[in-house]
Coordinates of N, CA and C in Angstrom, one line a residue:
M10 N 118.2 115.0 164.3 CA 117.3 113.9 163.4 C 118.4 114.0 162.1
S11 N 119.2 114.5 161.7 CA 119.9 114.7 160.3 C 120.9 113.9 160.9
D12 N 121.4 113.7 161.9 CA 123.0 112.8 162.0 C 122.2 111.3 162.1
R13 N 121.1 110.9 162.4 CA 120.5 109.8 162.3 C 119.7 109.2 160.6
S14 N 120.1 110.2 159.6 CA 119.4 109.8 158.5 C 120.4 108.8 157.8
L15 N 119.8 107.8 156.8 CA 120.4 107.4 156.1 C 121.0 108.1 154.9
R16 N 122.3 108.0 154.5 CA 122.8 108.7 153.2 C 123.3 107.7 152.2
G17 N 123.2 107.6 150.9 CA 123.8 106.6 150.0 C 123.1 107.3 148.5
M18 N 123.1 106.1 147.8 CA 122.8 106.3 146.6 C 121.3 106.0 145.9
R19 N 120.7 106.9 145.1 CA 119.3 106.4 144.8 C 119.4 105.3 144.3
L20 N 118.2 104.0 144.2 CA 118.2 103.0 144.0 C 118.0 103.3 142.8
G21 N 118.8 102.4 141.8 CA 118.5 102.0 140.1 C 118.8 103.6 139.4
A22 N 119.4 104.1 140.2 CA 119.8 105.5 139.3 C 121.4 105.5 138.6
Q23 N 122.3 104.9 139.3 CA 123.7 104.6 138.7 C 123.6 103.0 138.9
S24 N 124.8 102.9 138.1 CA 125.2 101.2 138.1 C 126.7 101.5 139.0
M25 N 127.1 100.2 139.6 CA 128.4 100.2 140.2 C 129.0 99.2 139.5
E26 N 128.7 99.0 138.3 CA 129.7 98.3 137.3 C 130.6 99.3 136.5
T27 N 131.7 98.9 136.4 CA 132.5 99.6 135.4 C 133.0 99.1 134.2
E28 N 133.1 99.3 133.3 CA 133.3 99.0 131.9 C 134.4 98.6 131.7
A29 N 135.4 98.5 132.7 CA 137.0 97.9 132.4 C 136.7 96.3 131.8
G30 N 137.6 96.3 130.9 CA 137.5 94.9 130.1 C 136.3 94.6 129.3
V31 N 135.4 95.2 129.1 CA 134.1 94.9 128.1 C 134.7 95.2 126.7
E32 N 134.6 94.3 125.8 CA 134.3 94.7 124.7 C 133.1 94.6 123.4
P33 N 133.0 95.9 123.0 CA 131.7 96.2 122.6 C 131.9 94.9 121.2
A34 N 130.7 94.5 120.8 CA 130.3 93.4 119.4 C 131.2 94.1 118.3
A35 N 131.5 93.1 117.5 CA 132.3 93.7 116.3 C 130.7 94.3 115.3
R36 N 131.3 95.2 114.6 CA 130.0 95.9 114.0 C 130.3 96.1 112.6
Q37 N 129.1 96.4 111.6 CA 129.9 97.0 110.2 C 128.6 97.6 109.8
R38 N 129.1 98.3 109.1 CA 128.2 99.6 108.1 C 127.8 99.0 107.0
V39 N 126.6 99.5 106.9 CA 125.8 98.8 105.6 C 125.1 100.0 105.0
E40 N 125.1 100.1 103.6 CA 124.6 101.0 102.9 C 123.3 100.9 102.4
Y41 N 122.1 101.1 102.2 CA 121.0 101.1 101.5 C 121.1 102.2 101.0
R42 N 120.1 102.5 99.7 CA 119.6 103.4 98.9 C 118.5 103.6 97.9
C43 N 117.6 104.5 98.3 CA 116.2 104.6 97.8 C 116.5 104.9 96.1
E44 N 115.5 104.6 95.3 CA 115.1 105.0 94.1 C 115.7 106.2 93.8
D45 N 115.4 107.4 94.2 CA 115.7 108.9 94.5 C 117.2 109.1 94.6
G46 N 117.9 108.3 95.0 CA 119.6 108.5 95.4 C 119.3 108.7 97.0
E47 N 118.6 108.4 97.9 CA 118.9 109.1 99.5 C 120.0 107.9 99.7
Q48 N 120.7 107.9 100.4 CA 121.4 107.0 100.8 C 121.3 106.7 102.6
V49 N 121.0 105.5 103.1 CA 121.0 105.5 104.4 C 122.0 104.6 105.0
F50 N 122.7 104.4 106.1 CA 123.6 104.0 106.4 C 123.0 103.2 107.7
V51 N 123.5 102.0 108.4 CA 122.9 101.1 109.2 C 123.8 100.4 109.6
I52 N 123.7 100.6 111.1 CA 125.1 99.6 111.6 C 124.5 98.4 112.1
F53 N 125.2 97.7 111.9 CA 124.7 95.9 112.1 C 125.9 95.1 112.8
A54 N 125.8 94.1 113.6 CA 126.7 93.5 114.5 C 127.1 92.7 113.2
I55 N 128.5 92.0 112.9 CA 128.7 91.4 112.1 C 128.4 89.8 111.6
E56 N 127.4 89.1 113.1 CA 126.6 88.1 113.0 C 125.3 88.3 112.7
A57 N 124.9 89.6 112.4 CA 123.6 89.8 112.0 C 122.8 89.6 111.0
D58 N 121.8 89.3 110.4 CA 121.5 88.4 109.3 C 120.8 90.1 108.5
I59 N 121.5 90.3 107.5 CA 121.4 92.0 106.9 C 120.1 91.3 105.9
P60 N 118.8 92.5 106.2 CA 117.9 92.6 105.3 C 118.3 93.2 104.4
A61 N 117.5 92.8 102.8 CA 117.6 93.0 101.5 C 117.0 94.4 101.4
T62 N 116.1 94.8 102.2 CA 115.5 96.4 102.1 C 115.6 96.7 103.6
W63 N 115.5 98.6 103.5 CA 115.1 98.9 104.8 C 114.6 100.1 104.6
M64 N 113.7 100.6 105.9 CA 112.8 101.5 105.6 C 113.8 102.9 106.2
S65 N 113.8 103.9 105.6 CA 114.8 105.3 105.6 C 114.2 106.3 106.5
K66 N 114.1 107.2 107.2 CA 113.6 108.2 107.8 C 112.5 109.0 107.0
T67 N 112.3 108.7 106.0 CA 111.2 109.7 105.4 C 110.5 108.6 104.6
G68 N 110.6 107.6 105.0 CA 109.0 106.6 104.7 C 109.6 106.0 103.6
K69 N 110.6 106.0 102.6 CA 110.9 105.4 101.2 C 111.5 104.2 101.9
V70 N 111.4 103.0 100.7 CA 112.3 101.6 100.8 C 113.0 102.0 100.2
A71 N 114.5 101.5 100.9 CA 115.8 101.6 100.4 C 116.2 100.1 100.0
K72 N 116.9 99.9 99.4 CA 117.6 98.5 99.0 C 118.9 98.4 99.3
L73 N 119.4 97.5 99.7 CA 121.0 96.9 99.8 C 121.7 97.0 98.7
V74 N 122.8 98.2 99.3 CA 124.0 98.0 97.7 C 124.7 97.4 97.5
N75 N 125.6 96.9 98.5 CA 126.6 95.9 98.1 C 126.2 94.5 98.8
G76 N 125.4 93.6 98.5 CA 125.3 92.4 99.4 C 124.7 91.5 98.4
E77 N 124.1 90.8 99.0 CA 123.2 89.5 98.5 C 122.0 90.1 98.5
A78 N 121.2 89.7 97.7 CA 120.0 90.3 97.9 C 118.9 89.1 98.0
K79 N 119.0 88.3 99.1 CA 118.5 87.2 99.9 C 117.0 87.3 99.6
V80 N 116.2 86.7 99.0 CA 114.8 86.2 98.8 C 114.3 85.8 99.8
E81 N 113.3 86.6 100.6 CA 113.0 86.2 102.0 C 111.7 85.8 102.1
E82 N 111.7 84.3 102.5 CA 110.5 83.3 102.3 C 109.8 83.5 103.6
S83 N 108.3 83.6 103.1 CA 107.6 83.3 104.3 C 107.1 82.3 104.6
K84 N 107.7 81.8 105.8 CA 106.9 80.4 106.3 C 105.6 80.2 106.7
E85 N 105.3 81.6 106.7 CA 103.6 81.8 107.1 C 102.9 81.9 106.3
K86 N 101.4 81.0 106.6 CA 100.1 81.1 105.5 C 100.0 82.5 105.6
P87 N 99.5 82.7 104.2 CA 99.2 83.9 103.9 C 98.0 84.6 104.8
V88 N 97.4 86.0 104.9 CA 96.3 86.0 105.8 C 95.2 85.9 105.1
R89 N 94.2 84.8 105.5 CA 93.0 85.0 104.9 C 92.2 86.3 105.5
T90 N 91.6 87.1 104.4 CA 90.5 88.4 104.8 C 89.1 87.6 104.9
H91 N 88.5 88.7 105.3 CA 86.8 88.3 105.3 C 86.2 87.5 104.0
W92 N 86.9 88.9 102.9 CA 86.5 88.1 101.2 C 86.4 87.2 101.2
D93 N 87.7 86.6 101.4 CA 88.6 85.3 101.2 C 87.6 84.3 101.4
M94 N 87.1 84.5 102.9 CA 86.6 83.3 103.6 C 85.0 83.4 103.0
L95 N 84.8 84.4 102.8 CA 83.2 84.3 102.2 C 83.3 83.8 100.7
L96 N 84.2 84.2 100.0 CA 84.1 83.5 98.5 C 84.3 82.3 98.6
E97 N 84.6 81.5 99.5 CA 84.5 80.2 100.1 C 83.6 79.3 100.0
R98 N 82.4 80.0 100.5 CA 81.1 80.0 100.9 C 80.4 80.1 99.9
R99 N 80.3 81.2 99.1 CA 79.3 81.6 98.3 C 80.1 82.3 97.0
S100 N 79.0 82.3 96.1 CA 79.8 82.7 94.7 C 79.6 83.8 94.7
V101 N 80.3 84.9 93.6 CA 79.9 86.3 93.6 C 78.3 86.6 93.1
E102 N 77.9 85.3 91.9 CA 76.5 85.9 92.0 C 75.5 85.6 93.0
D103 N 75.7 84.8 93.8 CA 75.0 84.8 95.2 C 75.0 86.0 95.8
L104 N 76.3 86.5 96.1 CA 76.1 87.8 96.7 C 75.7 88.9 96.1
E105 N 75.3 88.9 94.8 CA 75.3 89.7 94.3 C 73.5 90.0 94.8
T106 N 72.8 88.9 94.5 CA 71.4 88.6 94.7 C 71.3 89.2 96.4
I107 N 71.8 88.3 97.3 CA 71.9 89.1 98.4 C 71.8 90.2 98.7
L108 N 72.6 91.0 98.0 CA 72.6 92.3 98.3 C 71.8 93.3 97.7
K109 N 71.0 92.5 96.6 CA 70.1 93.3 96.0 C 68.6 93.3 96.9
D110 N 68.5 91.9 97.8 CA 67.6 91.7 98.6 C 67.4 92.5 99.7
R111 N 69.0 92.6 100.6 CA 68.9 93.6 101.6 C 69.2 95.0 101.2
L112 N 68.9 95.4 100.4 CA 68.9 97.1 99.6 C 67.9 97.0 99.5
T113 N 66.8 96.4 99.0 CA 65.6 96.6 98.9 C 64.8 96.3 100.4
K114 N 65.1 95.3 101.0 CA 64.6 95.7 102.2 C 64.9 96.8 103.2
L115 N 65.9 97.4 102.9 CA 66.3 98.6 103.6 C 65.5 99.9 103.0
R116 N 65.5 99.8 101.8 CA 64.7 101.1 101.1 C 63.5 100.8 101.4
T117 N 62.8 99.9 101.5 CA 61.1 99.4 102.0 C 61.2 100.3 103.6
T118 N 62.0 99.7 104.7 CA 62.1 100.3 106.0 C 62.3 101.6 105.9
R119 N 63.0 102.3 105.4 CA 63.2 103.6 105.4 C 62.5 104.1 104.9
S120 N 61.8 104.0 103.8 CA 60.5 104.6 103.5 C 59.5 104.8 104.2
A121 N 59.2 103.4 104.8 CA 58.0 103.1 106.0 C 58.5 104.5 107.0
A122 N 59.7 104.5 107.5 CA 60.0 105.1 108.8 C 59.6 106.7 108.3
E123 N 60.2 106.9 107.2 CA 59.9 108.3 107.0 C 58.6 108.7 106.8
A124 N 57.8 107.7 106.2 CA 56.3 108.1 106.2 C 55.8 108.1 107.5
A125 N 56.2 107.4 108.4 CA 55.7 107.7 110.2 C 55.9 108.8 110.5
V126 N 57.4 109.3 110.5 CA 58.2 110.9 110.8 C 56.8 111.8 110.1
K127 N 56.9 111.8 109.3 CA 56.2 112.7 108.4 C 54.6 113.1 109.0
A128 N 54.1 111.5 109.3 CA 52.6 111.7 109.6 C 52.7 112.0 110.9
A129 N 53.8 111.9 112.0 CA 53.8 112.2 113.3 C 54.0 114.0 113.2
A130 N 54.4 114.2 112.6 CA 54.9 116.1 112.3 C 53.4 116.9 112.0
K131 N 52.7 115.9 111.0 CA 51.4 116.4 110.7 C 50.6 116.3 112.0
A132 N 50.6 115.5 112.7 CA 49.6 115.2 113.7 C 49.5 116.4 114.8

């Protein structure tokens, strides 16, 4: 049975292509520095747009050391929150009145429910 088995490579395990004649893209090493002096070095392609800030491994924001500080303009509209949309429909005074009414209603239903529980416990 073993003389009839197929022999070969595992599919997808290794590439049959060689890297002969392949030139890697030109790169540049860019330095960023945090306010506390931590240095961050990042490798970019020559053609890449270099961001003005970079997040370090420690979670701090690092600024570009030797380069143009481009102002990144957002072409997107700012995100509208629920609060922004609510303020488009009602004033703050209206909202305070509605809140007061809802709290009063909630407190009366809670006190009625507590009274019903106490009456059921006595019975």
